[in-house]
Coordinates of C-alpha atoms in Angstrom, one line a residue:
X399 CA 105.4 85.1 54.7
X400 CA 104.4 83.7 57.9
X401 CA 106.2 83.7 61.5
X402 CA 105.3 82.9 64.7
X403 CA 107.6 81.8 67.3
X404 CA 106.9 81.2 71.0
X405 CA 109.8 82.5 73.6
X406 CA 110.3 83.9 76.7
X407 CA 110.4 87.7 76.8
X408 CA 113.5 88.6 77.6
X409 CA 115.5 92.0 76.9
X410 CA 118.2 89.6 75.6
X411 CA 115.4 88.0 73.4
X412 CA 114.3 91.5 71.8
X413 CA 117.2 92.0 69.2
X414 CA 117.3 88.0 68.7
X415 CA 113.5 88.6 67.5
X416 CA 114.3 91.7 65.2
X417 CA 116.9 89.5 64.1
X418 CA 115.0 86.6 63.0
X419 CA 112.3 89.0 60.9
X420 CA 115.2 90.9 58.9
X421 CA 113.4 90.0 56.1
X422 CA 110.0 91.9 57.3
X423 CA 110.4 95.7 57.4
X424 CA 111.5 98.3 60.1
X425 CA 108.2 98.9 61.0
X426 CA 107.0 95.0 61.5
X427 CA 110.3 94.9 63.5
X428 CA 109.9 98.1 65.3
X429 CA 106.2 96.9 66.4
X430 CA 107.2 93.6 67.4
X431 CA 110.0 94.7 69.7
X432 CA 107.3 97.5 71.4
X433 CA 105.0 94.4 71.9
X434 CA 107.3 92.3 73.6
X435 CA 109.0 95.3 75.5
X436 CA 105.7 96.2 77.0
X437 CA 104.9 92.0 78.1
X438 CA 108.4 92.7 80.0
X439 CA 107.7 95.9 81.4
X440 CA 104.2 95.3 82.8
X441 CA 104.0 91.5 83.1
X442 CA 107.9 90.7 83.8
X443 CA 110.6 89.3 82.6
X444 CA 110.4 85.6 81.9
X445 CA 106.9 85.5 80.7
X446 CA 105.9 83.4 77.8
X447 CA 105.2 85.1 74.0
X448 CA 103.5 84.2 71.4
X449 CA 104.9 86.2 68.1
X450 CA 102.6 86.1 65.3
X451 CA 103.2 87.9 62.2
X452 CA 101.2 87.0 59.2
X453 CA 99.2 88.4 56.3
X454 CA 95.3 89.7 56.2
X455 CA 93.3 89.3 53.2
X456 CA 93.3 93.0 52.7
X457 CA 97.0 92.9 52.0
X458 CA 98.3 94.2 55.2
X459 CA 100.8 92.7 57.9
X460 CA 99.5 91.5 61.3
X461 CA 101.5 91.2 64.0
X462 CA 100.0 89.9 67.4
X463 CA 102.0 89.1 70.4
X464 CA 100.0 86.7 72.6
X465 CA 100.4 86.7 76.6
X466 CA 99.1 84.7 79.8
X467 CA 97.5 88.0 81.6
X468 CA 94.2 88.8 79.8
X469 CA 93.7 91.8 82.7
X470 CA 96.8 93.6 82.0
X471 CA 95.8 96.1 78.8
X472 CA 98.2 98.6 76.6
X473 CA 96.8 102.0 77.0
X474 CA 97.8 105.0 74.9
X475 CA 99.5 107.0 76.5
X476 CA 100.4 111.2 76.1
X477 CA 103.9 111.3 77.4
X478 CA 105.9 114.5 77.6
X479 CA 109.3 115.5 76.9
X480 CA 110.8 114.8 80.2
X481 CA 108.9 111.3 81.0
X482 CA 111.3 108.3 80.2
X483 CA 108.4 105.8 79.2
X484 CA 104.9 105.7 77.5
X485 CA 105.6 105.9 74.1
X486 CA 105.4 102.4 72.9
X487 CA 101.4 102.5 72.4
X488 CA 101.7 105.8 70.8
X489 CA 104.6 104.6 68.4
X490 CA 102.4 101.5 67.6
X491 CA 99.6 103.8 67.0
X492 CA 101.3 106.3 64.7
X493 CA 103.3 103.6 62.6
X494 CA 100.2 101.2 61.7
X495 CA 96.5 101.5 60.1
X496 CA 95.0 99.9 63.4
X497 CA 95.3 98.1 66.5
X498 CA 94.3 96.2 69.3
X499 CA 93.4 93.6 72.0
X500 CA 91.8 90.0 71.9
X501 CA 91.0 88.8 75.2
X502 CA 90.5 85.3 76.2
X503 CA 89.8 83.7 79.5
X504 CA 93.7 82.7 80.2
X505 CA 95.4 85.1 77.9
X506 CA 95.4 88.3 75.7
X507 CA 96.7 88.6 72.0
X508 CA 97.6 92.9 71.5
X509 CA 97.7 93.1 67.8
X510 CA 98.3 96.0 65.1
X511 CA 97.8 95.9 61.2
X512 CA 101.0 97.9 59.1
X513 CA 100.5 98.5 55.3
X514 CA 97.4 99.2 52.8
X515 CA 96.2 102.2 52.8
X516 CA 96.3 104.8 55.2
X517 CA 93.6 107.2 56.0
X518 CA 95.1 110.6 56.3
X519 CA 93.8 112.7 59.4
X520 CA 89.9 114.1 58.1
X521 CA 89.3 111.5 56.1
X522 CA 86.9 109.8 57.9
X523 CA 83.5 110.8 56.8
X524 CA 81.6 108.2 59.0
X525 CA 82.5 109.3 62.0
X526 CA 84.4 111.9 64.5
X527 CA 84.4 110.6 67.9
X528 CA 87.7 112.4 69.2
X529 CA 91.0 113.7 67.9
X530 CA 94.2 112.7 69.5
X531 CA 97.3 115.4 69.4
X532 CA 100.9 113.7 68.0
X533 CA 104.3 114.8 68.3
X534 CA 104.9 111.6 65.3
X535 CA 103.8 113.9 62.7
X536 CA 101.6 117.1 62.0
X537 CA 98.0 117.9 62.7
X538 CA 96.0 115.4 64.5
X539 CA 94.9 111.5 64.4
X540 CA 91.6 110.7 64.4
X541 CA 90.5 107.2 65.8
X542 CA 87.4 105.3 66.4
X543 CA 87.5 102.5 69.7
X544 CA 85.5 99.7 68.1
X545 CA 84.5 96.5 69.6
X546 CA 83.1 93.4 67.4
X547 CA 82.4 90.1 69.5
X548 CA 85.2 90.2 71.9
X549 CA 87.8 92.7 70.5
X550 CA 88.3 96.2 70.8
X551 CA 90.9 97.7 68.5
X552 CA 91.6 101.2 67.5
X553 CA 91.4 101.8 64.1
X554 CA 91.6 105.3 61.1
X555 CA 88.4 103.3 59.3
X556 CA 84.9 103.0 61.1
X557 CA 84.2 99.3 60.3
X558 CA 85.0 96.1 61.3
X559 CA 87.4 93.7 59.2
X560 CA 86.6 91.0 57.5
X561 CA 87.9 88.7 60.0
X562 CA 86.2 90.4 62.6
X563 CA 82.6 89.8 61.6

């Protein structure tokens, strides 16, 4: 099932969003509201969305949110206890198999992929570049930074997707 709507993000137009994808799961909600939330945190309120959330060949969901400020990027975070914000990135990254950022001359798409298979932490025989401590769950994640053309994503795999080659 496919959705994409384009808004302005809003707080006010958070909850209408989860509302209008009841029929996806928590998680595709959960990431889409993270998404938007950070457009409004770091770009401001008012600014014009894209919401995409569709399905990859592979059988996952993609959600993208689309923006008009390709220099502004997510970065993951390490909050602590005490600090009131910088979690969203890390909640995207704990909840889906990967993630990332398309960058265009006038605009940015941040994407993340939920569903397939999940590589468990160790799993990844092809490479080890760097392990990343959670408080979403025991042990350790380990992710790769890829780039193919002009996207860089974070990913559990080592290779490229099928619509990235």
């Amino acid at each position: 099932m496919s959705f994409v709507l384009t808004l302005l993000a809003t707080p006010k137009a958070v909850p209408e969003l989860r509302h209008r994808l009841r029929d996806h799961t928590h998680d595709v909600r959960l990431c889409v509201s993270e998404l938007v939330t950070n457009v409004i945190d770091h770009l401001g309120e008012g600014t014009p969305v894209t919401v995409r959330v569709t399905g990859t060949p592979c059988g996952r969901t993609r959600v993208e949110v689309t923006d008009p400020d390709p220099r502004v990027l997510p970065v993951l975070l390490r909050a602590t206890a005490t600090d009131e914000s910088g979690r969203g990135i890390a909640l995207l990254d704990a909840l889906t198999h990967r993630w990332g950022v398309e960058q265009g001359a006038d605009r940015k798409t941040v994407w993340c992929e939920l569903g397939g298979t999940r590589q468990r932490p160790g799993q990844d025989t092809e490479s080890q570049p760097g392990r990343l401590p959670t408080t979403y769950g025991e042990g350790y994640l380990t992710l790769t930074t890829l780039t193919c053309r002009n996207t860089r994503y974070r990913s559990r795999s080592s290779t490229c997707s099928p619509s990235c080659r």
